[in-house]
Short mmCIF file of N, CA and C in Angstrom, two decimals:
data_model
loop_
_atom_site.label_atom_id
_atom_site.label_comp_id
_atom_site.label_asym_id
_atom_site.label_seq_id
_atom_site.Cartn_x
_atom_site.Cartn_y
_atom_site.Cartn_z
N ASP A 1 17.43 101.62 202.83
CA ASP A 1 18.62 102.41 203.44
C ASP A 1 19.24 103.51 202.35
N VAL A 2 19.81 104.37 203.48
CA VAL A 2 20.39 105.41 202.42
C VAL A 2 21.36 105.30 201.74
N ILE A 3 22.32 104.38 201.97
CA ILE A 3 23.66 104.08 201.37
C ILE A 3 23.10 103.61 199.92
N LYS A 4 22.10 102.93 199.82
CA LYS A 4 21.62 102.21 198.52
C LYS A 4 20.80 103.37 197.65
N ALA A 5 20.35 104.13 198.51
CA ALA A 5 19.52 105.07 197.77
C ALA A 5 20.64 106.06 197.23
N ALA A 6 21.49 106.24 197.49
CA ALA A 6 22.77 107.36 197.38
C ALA A 6 23.63 106.65 195.89
N GLY A 7 23.37 105.49 195.83
CA GLY A 7 24.04 104.67 194.91
C GLY A 7 25.80 104.39 195.36
N PRO A 8 26.05 103.28 194.44
CA PRO A 8 27.57 102.73 194.73
C PRO A 8 28.37 104.14 194.73
N ALA A 9 28.52 104.87 193.81
CA ALA A 9 29.56 105.89 193.68
C ALA A 9 29.53 106.79 195.09
N ARG A 10 28.41 106.98 195.39
CA ARG A 10 28.37 107.77 196.44
C ARG A 10 28.65 107.39 197.78
N ALA A 11 28.23 106.07 198.15
CA ALA A 11 28.60 105.19 199.15
C ALA A 11 29.86 104.99 199.55
N ARG A 12 30.70 105.12 198.04
CA ARG A 12 32.12 105.05 198.55
C ARG A 12 32.77 106.63 198.54
N GLY A 13 31.97 107.21 198.43
CA GLY A 13 32.65 108.60 198.46
C GLY A 13 33.17 109.13 197.39
N HIS A 14 32.76 108.78 196.11
CA HIS A 14 33.24 109.19 194.90
C HIS A 14 32.68 109.99 194.07
N GLY A 15 32.56 111.05 194.27
CA GLY A 15 31.89 112.37 193.25
C GLY A 15 30.64 112.13 193.12
N ARG A 16 30.16 112.67 192.30
CA ARG A 16 28.65 113.05 192.02
C ARG A 16 28.01 111.61 191.16
N ALA A 17 26.96 111.35 191.10
CA ALA A 17 26.29 110.41 190.32
C ALA A 17 26.37 110.84 188.95
N GLY A 18 26.54 110.17 187.94
CA GLY A 18 26.61 110.55 186.52
C GLY A 18 28.23 110.73 185.93
N ARG A 19 28.76 110.99 187.08
CA ARG A 19 30.27 111.36 186.65
C ARG A 19 31.17 110.22 186.76
N ARG A 20 31.80 109.82 185.78
CA ARG A 20 32.85 108.81 185.90
C ARG A 20 34.11 109.30 186.69
N PRO A 21 34.79 108.38 187.30
CA PRO A 21 36.38 109.01 187.65
C PRO A 21 37.28 108.75 186.59
N GLY A 22 38.32 109.15 186.59
CA GLY A 22 39.56 109.38 185.50
C GLY A 22 39.71 107.93 185.22
N GLY A 23 39.76 107.30 183.75
CA GLY A 23 40.01 106.11 183.53
C GLY A 23 41.48 106.41 182.82
N PRO A 24 41.65 105.09 182.03
CA PRO A 24 42.97 105.07 181.32
C PRO A 24 43.08 106.07 180.30
N ASP A 25 41.82 106.53 179.47
CA ASP A 25 42.04 107.35 178.69
C ASP A 25 41.50 108.31 178.61
N THR A 26 40.99 108.89 179.98
CA THR A 26 40.26 110.09 180.30
C THR A 26 41.19 111.19 179.65
N ARG A 27 42.31 111.44 179.69
CA ARG A 27 42.66 112.51 179.33
C ARG A 27 42.97 112.62 178.07
N GLY A 28 42.96 112.05 176.93
CA GLY A 28 42.71 111.92 175.86
C GLY A 28 41.03 112.55 175.54
N GLU A 29 40.27 111.82 176.21
CA GLU A 29 38.92 111.96 175.93
C GLU A 29 38.67 113.57 176.13
N ILE A 30 39.29 114.05 177.23
CA ILE A 30 39.59 115.59 177.99
C ILE A 30 39.66 116.52 176.66
N LEU A 31 41.01 115.80 176.15
CA LEU A 31 41.47 116.74 174.97
C LEU A 31 40.71 116.98 173.63
N SER A 32 40.15 115.55 173.11
CA SER A 32 39.23 115.44 172.25
C SER A 32 38.14 116.35 172.62
N ALA A 33 37.58 116.17 173.66
CA ALA A 33 36.26 117.38 173.61
C ALA A 33 36.86 119.02 174.03
N ALA A 34 37.79 119.06 174.53
CA ALA A 34 38.68 120.52 174.42
C ALA A 34 38.46 120.94 173.17
N ARG A 35 39.45 120.09 172.01
CA ARG A 35 39.39 120.58 171.06
C ARG A 35 38.13 120.58 169.83
N ALA A 36 37.00 120.19 170.04
CA ALA A 36 35.72 120.11 169.78
C ALA A 36 35.37 121.62 170.24
N GLU A 37 35.27 121.64 171.55
CA GLU A 37 34.49 123.11 172.09
C GLU A 37 35.47 124.20 171.72
N PHE A 38 36.56 124.03 171.47
CA PHE A 38 37.43 125.40 171.10
C PHE A 38 36.74 125.74 169.71
N ALA A 39 37.12 124.74 168.74
CA ALA A 39 36.52 124.98 167.61
C ALA A 39 35.20 125.36 167.33
N GLU A 40 34.02 124.60 168.17
CA GLU A 40 32.64 125.34 168.27
C GLU A 40 32.75 126.70 168.81
N ARG A 41 33.24 126.99 170.05
CA ARG A 41 32.83 128.28 170.59
C ARG A 41 33.98 129.22 170.75
N ALA A 42 35.17 128.83 170.14
CA ALA A 42 36.61 129.77 170.42
C ALA A 42 37.02 129.73 171.83
N TYR A 43 38.05 130.44 171.69
CA TYR A 43 38.64 130.28 173.06
C TYR A 43 37.95 130.94 174.25
N ASP A 44 37.49 132.31 173.76
CA ASP A 44 36.90 132.92 175.03
C ASP A 44 35.52 132.70 175.27
N ARG A 45 35.06 131.58 174.60
CA ARG A 45 33.30 131.10 174.90
C ARG A 45 33.46 130.02 175.58
N ALA A 46 34.50 129.23 175.39
CA ALA A 46 34.87 127.90 175.79
C ALA A 46 35.29 127.81 177.13
N SER A 47 34.12 126.95 177.88
CA SER A 47 34.60 126.59 179.21
C SER A 47 34.82 125.47 179.81
N ILE A 48 35.82 125.46 181.01
CA ILE A 48 36.04 123.90 181.54
C ILE A 48 34.77 123.20 182.04
N ARG A 49 34.07 123.79 182.12
CA ARG A 49 32.65 122.98 182.83
C ARG A 49 32.12 122.52 181.48
N ALA A 50 31.98 123.20 180.50
CA ALA A 50 31.41 122.58 179.10
C ALA A 50 32.35 121.57 178.36
N ILE A 51 33.44 121.70 178.61
CA ILE A 51 34.40 120.74 178.11
C ILE A 51 34.40 119.58 179.00
N ALA A 52 34.33 119.57 180.05
CA ALA A 52 34.41 118.66 181.23
C ALA A 52 32.87 117.65 180.82
N GLY A 53 31.72 118.51 180.76
CA GLY A 53 30.19 118.05 180.29
C GLY A 53 30.68 117.11 178.84
N ARG A 54 31.31 117.46 177.98
CA ARG A 54 31.13 116.86 177.03
C ARG A 54 32.00 115.54 177.13
N ALA A 55 33.17 115.67 177.68
CA ALA A 55 34.04 114.65 178.09
C ALA A 55 33.30 113.42 179.00
N GLY A 56 32.18 113.93 179.54
CA GLY A 56 31.66 113.31 180.73
C GLY A 56 32.18 112.93 181.92
N VAL A 57 33.13 113.79 182.42
CA VAL A 57 34.00 113.96 183.71
C VAL A 57 33.56 115.32 184.47
N ASP A 58 33.91 115.11 185.58
CA ASP A 58 33.88 116.60 186.53
C ASP A 58 34.71 117.35 185.98
N PRO A 59 34.34 118.77 186.20
CA PRO A 59 35.23 119.76 186.25
C PRO A 59 36.61 120.03 186.54
N ALA A 60 36.73 119.02 187.76
CA ALA A 60 37.90 119.35 188.98
C ALA A 60 38.90 118.43 188.50
N LEU A 61 38.53 117.06 187.53
CA LEU A 61 39.41 116.66 186.81
C LEU A 61 39.96 116.91 185.82
N VAL A 62 39.41 117.89 184.83
CA VAL A 62 40.00 118.64 183.88
C VAL A 62 41.25 119.39 184.23
N HIS A 63 40.92 120.07 185.60
CA HIS A 63 42.08 121.00 186.37
C HIS A 63 42.99 120.21 186.75
N HIS A 64 42.70 118.96 187.32
CA HIS A 64 43.69 117.85 187.55
C HIS A 64 44.55 117.71 186.50
N TYR A 65 43.98 117.37 185.07
CA TYR A 65 45.05 116.98 184.38
C TYR A 65 45.63 117.94 183.63
N PHE A 66 44.95 119.38 183.84
CA PHE A 66 45.62 120.38 182.53
C PHE A 66 45.72 121.59 183.45
N GLY A 67 45.16 121.77 184.61
CA GLY A 67 45.57 123.05 185.26
C GLY A 67 44.66 124.10 184.86
N THR A 68 44.90 125.01 183.92
CA THR A 68 44.19 126.24 183.41
C THR A 68 43.76 126.19 182.16
N LYS A 69 42.61 126.70 181.68
CA LYS A 69 42.01 126.62 180.48
C LYS A 69 42.94 126.89 179.42
N GLU A 70 43.97 127.88 179.54
CA GLU A 70 45.34 128.02 178.91
C GLU A 70 46.13 126.87 178.58
N GLN A 71 46.36 125.96 179.56
CA GLN A 71 47.18 124.78 179.32
C GLN A 71 46.24 123.98 179.00
N LEU A 72 45.09 123.67 179.00
CA LEU A 72 44.24 122.92 178.29
C LEU A 72 44.62 123.43 176.79
N PHE A 73 44.23 124.55 176.39
CA PHE A 73 44.30 124.95 175.10
C PHE A 73 45.65 124.44 174.32
N LEU A 74 46.80 124.81 174.92
CA LEU A 74 48.21 124.40 174.65
C LEU A 74 48.34 123.13 174.26
N GLU A 75 47.71 122.09 175.13
CA GLU A 75 47.70 120.80 174.81
C GLU A 75 47.05 120.24 173.71
N ALA A 76 45.61 120.72 173.56
CA ALA A 76 44.85 120.62 172.89
C ALA A 76 45.11 120.85 171.35
N MET A 77 45.79 122.08 171.13
CA MET A 77 46.33 122.42 170.02
C MET A 77 47.77 122.23 169.87
N GLU A 78 48.32 121.45 170.32
CA GLU A 78 49.64 121.00 170.57
C GLU A 78 50.79 121.91 170.18
N LEU A 79 50.45 123.19 170.55
CA LEU A 79 51.64 124.11 170.59
C LEU A 79 52.59 123.75 171.23
N PRO A 80 53.66 123.94 170.74
CA PRO A 80 54.93 123.83 171.06
C PRO A 80 55.84 124.80 172.02
N PHE A 81 55.28 126.00 172.38
CA PHE A 81 55.87 126.49 173.35
C PHE A 81 54.89 126.90 174.40
N SER A 82 55.67 127.66 175.31
CA SER A 82 54.72 128.40 176.65
C SER A 82 54.55 129.92 176.50
N PRO A 83 53.28 129.95 176.11
CA PRO A 83 53.18 131.51 176.15
C PRO A 83 53.84 132.34 177.21
N PRO A 84 53.83 132.00 178.87
CA PRO A 84 54.12 133.14 179.68
C PRO A 84 55.75 132.82 179.52
N ASP A 85 56.15 131.61 178.89
CA ASP A 85 57.82 131.69 178.78
C ASP A 85 58.30 132.72 177.75
N VAL A 86 57.47 132.54 176.56
CA VAL A 86 57.86 133.71 175.48
C VAL A 86 57.50 134.92 176.14
N ALA A 87 56.48 135.60 176.55
CA ALA A 87 56.52 136.65 177.04
C ALA A 87 57.48 137.18 178.15
N GLY A 88 57.98 136.54 179.06
CA GLY A 88 59.07 136.61 179.81
C GLY A 88 60.35 136.63 179.12
N GLU A 89 60.79 136.03 178.01
CA GLU A 89 61.79 136.42 177.34
C GLU A 89 61.76 137.72 176.90
N ILE A 90 60.82 138.03 176.20
CA ILE A 90 60.80 139.33 175.42
C ILE A 90 60.79 140.68 176.73
N LEU A 91 60.17 140.11 178.03
CA LEU A 91 60.46 141.48 178.87
C LEU A 91 61.44 141.36 179.85
N THR A 92 62.32 140.61 179.59
CA THR A 92 63.50 140.45 180.36
C THR A 92 64.57 141.37 179.95
N GLY A 93 64.87 141.94 180.46
CA GLY A 93 65.98 143.06 179.90
C GLY A 93 65.80 144.43 179.66
N PRO A 94 66.31 145.26 179.23
CA PRO A 94 65.75 146.57 179.06
C PRO A 94 64.98 146.85 177.94
N LEU A 95 64.28 147.86 178.45
CA LEU A 95 63.41 148.25 177.36
C LEU A 95 63.74 148.25 175.78
N ASP A 96 64.72 148.70 175.51
CA ASP A 96 65.46 149.00 174.01
C ASP A 96 65.46 148.05 173.25
N GLY A 97 65.70 146.74 174.17
CA GLY A 97 66.22 145.33 173.51
C GLY A 97 64.83 144.69 173.44
N ALA A 98 63.50 144.70 173.84
CA ALA A 98 62.40 144.06 173.85
C ALA A 98 61.86 143.86 172.43
N GLY A 99 62.20 144.69 171.33
CA GLY A 99 61.85 144.28 170.11
C GLY A 99 62.69 143.20 169.41
N GLU A 100 64.09 143.17 169.51
CA GLU A 100 65.29 142.19 169.31
C GLU A 100 64.61 141.01 169.93
N ARG A 101 64.52 140.87 170.80
CA ARG A 101 64.23 139.76 172.15
C ARG A 101 62.89 139.01 171.55
N ALA A 102 62.06 139.52 171.23
CA ALA A 102 60.45 139.54 170.49
C ALA A 102 60.70 138.68 169.06
N VAL A 103 61.58 139.21 168.21
CA VAL A 103 61.94 138.68 167.10
C VAL A 103 62.64 137.07 167.47
N ARG A 104 63.85 137.28 168.13
CA ARG A 104 64.33 136.13 168.60
C ARG A 104 63.60 134.92 169.14
N ALA A 105 62.84 135.27 170.27
CA ALA A 105 61.56 134.48 170.64
C ALA A 105 60.73 133.77 169.25
N PHE A 106 60.45 134.72 168.61
CA PHE A 106 59.61 134.44 167.56
C PHE A 106 60.23 133.25 166.70
N PHE A 107 61.51 133.60 165.99
CA PHE A 107 62.19 132.84 165.37
C PHE A 107 62.30 131.32 165.90
N ALA A 108 62.91 131.71 166.88
CA ALA A 108 63.48 130.52 167.75
C ALA A 108 62.11 129.15 167.68
N VAL A 109 60.98 129.90 167.61
CA VAL A 109 59.66 128.71 167.65
C VAL A 109 59.67 128.22 166.22
N TRP A 110 59.79 129.29 165.33
CA TRP A 110 59.43 128.89 163.63
C TRP A 110 60.62 128.41 163.08
N GLY A 111 61.82 128.60 163.72
CA GLY A 111 62.83 128.06 163.24
C GLY A 111 63.01 126.50 163.26
N ASP A 112 62.23 125.87 164.35
CA ASP A 112 62.51 124.47 164.61
C ASP A 112 61.19 124.04 164.07
N PRO A 113 61.40 123.13 162.81
CA PRO A 113 60.54 122.50 161.94
C PRO A 113 59.82 121.41 162.65
N VAL A 114 60.06 121.10 164.01
CA VAL A 114 59.33 120.05 164.62
C VAL A 114 58.19 120.88 165.43
N ARG A 115 58.85 122.20 166.05
CA ARG A 115 57.71 123.21 166.84
C ARG A 115 57.29 123.91 165.72
N ARG A 116 57.55 124.07 164.52
CA ARG A 116 56.73 124.97 163.62
C ARG A 116 55.76 124.27 162.72
N ALA A 117 55.57 122.71 162.91
CA ALA A 117 54.36 122.57 162.10
C ALA A 117 52.97 122.55 163.03
N PRO A 118 52.74 122.42 164.16
CA PRO A 118 51.54 122.75 164.50
C PRO A 118 51.21 124.06 164.52
N ILE A 119 52.08 125.12 164.66
CA ILE A 119 51.71 126.34 164.85
C ILE A 119 51.26 126.93 163.16
N LEU A 120 51.85 126.32 162.36
CA LEU A 120 51.77 126.52 160.82
C LEU A 120 50.31 125.92 160.64
N ALA A 121 50.15 124.68 161.12
CA ALA A 121 48.94 124.05 160.97
C ALA A 121 47.68 125.24 161.16
N MET A 122 47.86 125.50 162.53
CA MET A 122 46.93 126.69 162.99
C MET A 122 47.07 127.81 162.43
N LEU A 123 47.83 128.55 161.96
CA LEU A 123 47.69 129.39 161.07
C LEU A 123 47.15 129.64 159.84
N ARG A 124 47.46 128.09 159.14
CA ARG A 124 46.50 127.78 157.79
C ARG A 124 45.28 127.86 158.00
N SER A 125 44.73 127.30 159.08
CA SER A 125 43.49 127.16 159.49
C SER A 125 42.76 128.33 159.71
N ALA A 126 43.63 129.27 160.14
CA ALA A 126 43.13 130.52 160.78
C ALA A 126 42.94 131.52 159.26
N MET A 127 44.01 131.15 158.32
CA MET A 127 43.54 131.62 157.23
C MET A 127 42.34 131.25 156.50
N SER A 128 42.02 130.36 156.28
CA SER A 128 40.89 129.91 155.50
C SER A 128 39.52 129.45 156.41
N ASN A 129 39.66 129.97 157.55
CA ASN A 129 38.25 129.56 158.39
C ASN A 129 38.48 130.70 159.54
N GLU A 130 36.97 131.25 159.38
CA GLU A 130 36.65 132.48 160.30
C GLU A 130 36.87 132.14 161.79
N ALA A 131 36.08 131.01 162.25
CA ALA A 131 36.24 130.61 163.68
C ALA A 131 37.56 130.31 163.88
N ALA A 132 38.48 129.61 163.24
CA ALA A 132 39.93 129.29 163.58
C ALA A 132 40.51 130.62 163.59
N ALA A 133 40.23 131.73 163.19
CA ALA A 133 40.96 133.09 163.07
C ALA A 133 40.53 133.54 164.23
N THR A 134 39.15 133.47 164.81
CA THR A 134 39.17 134.15 165.98
C THR A 134 39.33 133.36 166.94
N LEU A 135 39.66 132.12 167.18
CA LEU A 135 40.21 131.26 168.23
C LEU A 135 41.64 131.94 168.37
N LEU A 136 42.21 131.84 167.19
CA LEU A 136 43.62 131.95 167.21
C LEU A 136 44.18 133.55 168.09
N ARG A 137 43.42 134.54 167.40
CA ARG A 137 43.34 135.89 167.70
C ARG A 137 43.05 135.98 169.26
N GLN A 138 42.14 135.39 169.71
CA GLN A 138 41.38 135.57 171.20
C GLN A 138 42.58 134.68 171.81
N PHE A 139 43.28 133.77 171.53
CA PHE A 139 44.34 132.94 172.31
C PHE A 139 45.55 134.12 172.43
N ALA A 140 45.99 134.21 171.32
CA ALA A 140 47.32 134.91 171.02
C ALA A 140 47.08 136.20 171.91
N ARG A 141 45.83 136.89 171.73
CA ARG A 141 45.54 138.14 172.55
C ARG A 141 45.54 137.82 174.10
N ARG A 142 45.13 136.96 174.59
CA ARG A 142 44.91 136.65 176.29
C ARG A 142 46.28 136.29 176.85
N SER A 143 46.80 135.36 176.09
CA SER A 143 48.12 134.50 176.39
C SER A 143 49.08 135.07 176.07
N ILE A 144 49.42 135.84 174.93
CA ILE A 144 50.95 136.35 175.01
C ILE A 144 50.76 138.05 174.90
N LEU A 145 49.87 138.52 174.06
CA LEU A 145 49.98 139.86 173.95
C LEU A 145 49.79 140.67 174.88
N SER A 146 48.65 140.12 175.92
CA SER A 146 48.58 140.86 176.95
C SER A 146 49.53 140.89 178.12
N ARG A 147 49.95 139.97 178.24
CA ARG A 147 51.26 139.83 178.90
C ARG A 147 52.12 140.70 178.79
N VAL A 148 52.48 140.83 177.23
CA VAL A 148 53.66 141.46 177.00
C VAL A 148 53.37 143.18 177.05
N VAL A 149 51.81 143.59 176.56
CA VAL A 149 51.73 144.76 176.91
C VAL A 149 51.88 145.25 178.53
N ALA A 150 51.18 144.27 179.46
CA ALA A 150 51.13 144.70 180.89
C ALA A 150 52.65 145.19 181.11
N GLY A 151 53.66 144.43 180.54
CA GLY A 151 54.70 144.38 181.04
C GLY A 151 55.90 145.65 180.22
N LEU A 152 55.24 146.45 179.31
CA LEU A 152 55.77 147.52 178.80
C LEU A 152 55.35 149.07 179.38
N ASP A 153 56.14 149.73 179.52
CA ASP A 153 55.83 151.34 180.00
C ASP A 153 56.18 151.98 178.72
N LEU A 154 55.01 152.16 177.71
CA LEU A 154 55.17 152.91 176.52
C LEU A 154 53.93 153.59 176.31
N PRO A 155 54.03 154.57 175.87
CA PRO A 155 52.65 155.25 174.88
C PRO A 155 52.09 153.98 173.95
N ASP A 156 51.15 154.26 173.71
CA ASP A 156 50.30 153.40 173.12
C ASP A 156 51.08 151.85 172.29
N ARG A 157 50.94 151.19 173.93
CA ARG A 157 52.05 150.00 173.78
C ARG A 157 50.82 148.96 173.24
N GLU A 158 49.79 148.86 173.53
CA GLU A 158 48.78 147.89 172.88
C GLU A 158 48.93 147.93 171.30
N LEU A 159 48.92 149.13 170.62
CA LEU A 159 49.07 149.17 169.54
C LEU A 159 50.36 148.96 168.98
N ARG A 160 51.41 149.00 169.41
CA ARG A 160 52.86 148.67 169.17
C ARG A 160 53.21 147.27 169.06
N VAL A 161 52.53 146.72 170.23
CA VAL A 161 52.70 145.23 170.27
C VAL A 161 51.99 144.51 169.26
N GLU A 162 50.72 144.92 169.09
CA GLU A 162 50.03 144.53 167.68
C GLU A 162 50.58 144.70 166.62
N ALA A 163 51.11 145.68 166.11
CA ALA A 163 51.88 146.04 165.01
C ALA A 163 52.89 144.99 164.63
N ALA A 164 53.64 144.86 165.83
CA ALA A 164 54.87 144.20 165.74
C ALA A 164 54.41 142.48 165.38
N VAL A 165 53.51 142.09 166.22
CA VAL A 165 53.08 140.62 166.06
C VAL A 165 52.47 140.62 164.63
N SER A 166 51.80 141.69 164.09
CA SER A 166 51.37 141.32 162.68
C SER A 166 52.59 141.34 161.79
N HIS A 167 53.44 142.19 161.88
CA HIS A 167 54.56 142.17 161.00
C HIS A 167 55.42 140.66 161.18
N LEU A 168 55.43 139.90 162.46
CA LEU A 168 56.07 138.83 162.49
C LEU A 168 55.25 137.59 161.72
N ILE A 169 54.06 137.87 161.94
CA ILE A 169 53.16 136.76 161.32
C ILE A 169 53.22 136.84 160.03
N GLY A 170 53.19 138.24 159.09
CA GLY A 170 53.61 138.43 157.85
C GLY A 170 54.76 137.65 157.23
N LEU A 171 55.98 138.06 158.14
CA LEU A 171 57.27 137.29 157.80
C LEU A 171 57.21 135.58 157.90
N ALA A 172 56.70 135.16 158.92
CA ALA A 172 56.36 133.87 159.04
C ALA A 172 55.51 133.24 157.83
N LEU A 173 54.60 134.14 157.47
CA LEU A 173 53.45 133.30 156.11
C LEU A 173 54.40 133.63 155.19
N MET A 174 55.12 134.41 154.69
CA MET A 174 56.07 134.49 153.66
C MET A 174 57.35 133.61 153.63
N ARG A 175 57.82 133.38 154.66
CA ARG A 175 58.96 132.61 154.89
C ARG A 175 58.62 131.02 154.69
N TYR A 176 57.74 130.65 155.55
CA TYR A 176 57.43 129.33 155.91
C TYR A 176 56.09 128.70 155.19
#
């Protein structure tokens, strides 16, 4: 009988064989898998498909819970800010105030002890582990820097943004 051959999951129309549907701790399992995948492969090489495979779920379920790879990374790393929001704060307003807005946005996050803790942990990891440094660099470049660079109409804008971020990270290291 065709229904028996397809298996109970297929007979009820529930996904592919070998993949389980979302359960009570599926979200937590996906986060654990994402943390491991990002640690092993860094941000650029980690994929939703690989994370889903590691968690034993369909990639669509990862998208259902987290949306994009960037959103999954934010939750997996427990970052207390939204990169699009930070980039938007920096770019909203006249060009000659962008530097001041960048400093204010940066220290708004760093100035709050609760929000600072996970970022500081990530930064400390990046200082002592090359894989963590690569992960942080890739994520920052894709999630924040590229948005700010795209929104500026300046010569050498990428170099300017990277120099400003380097300076701000140096301040954070010295201060915190």
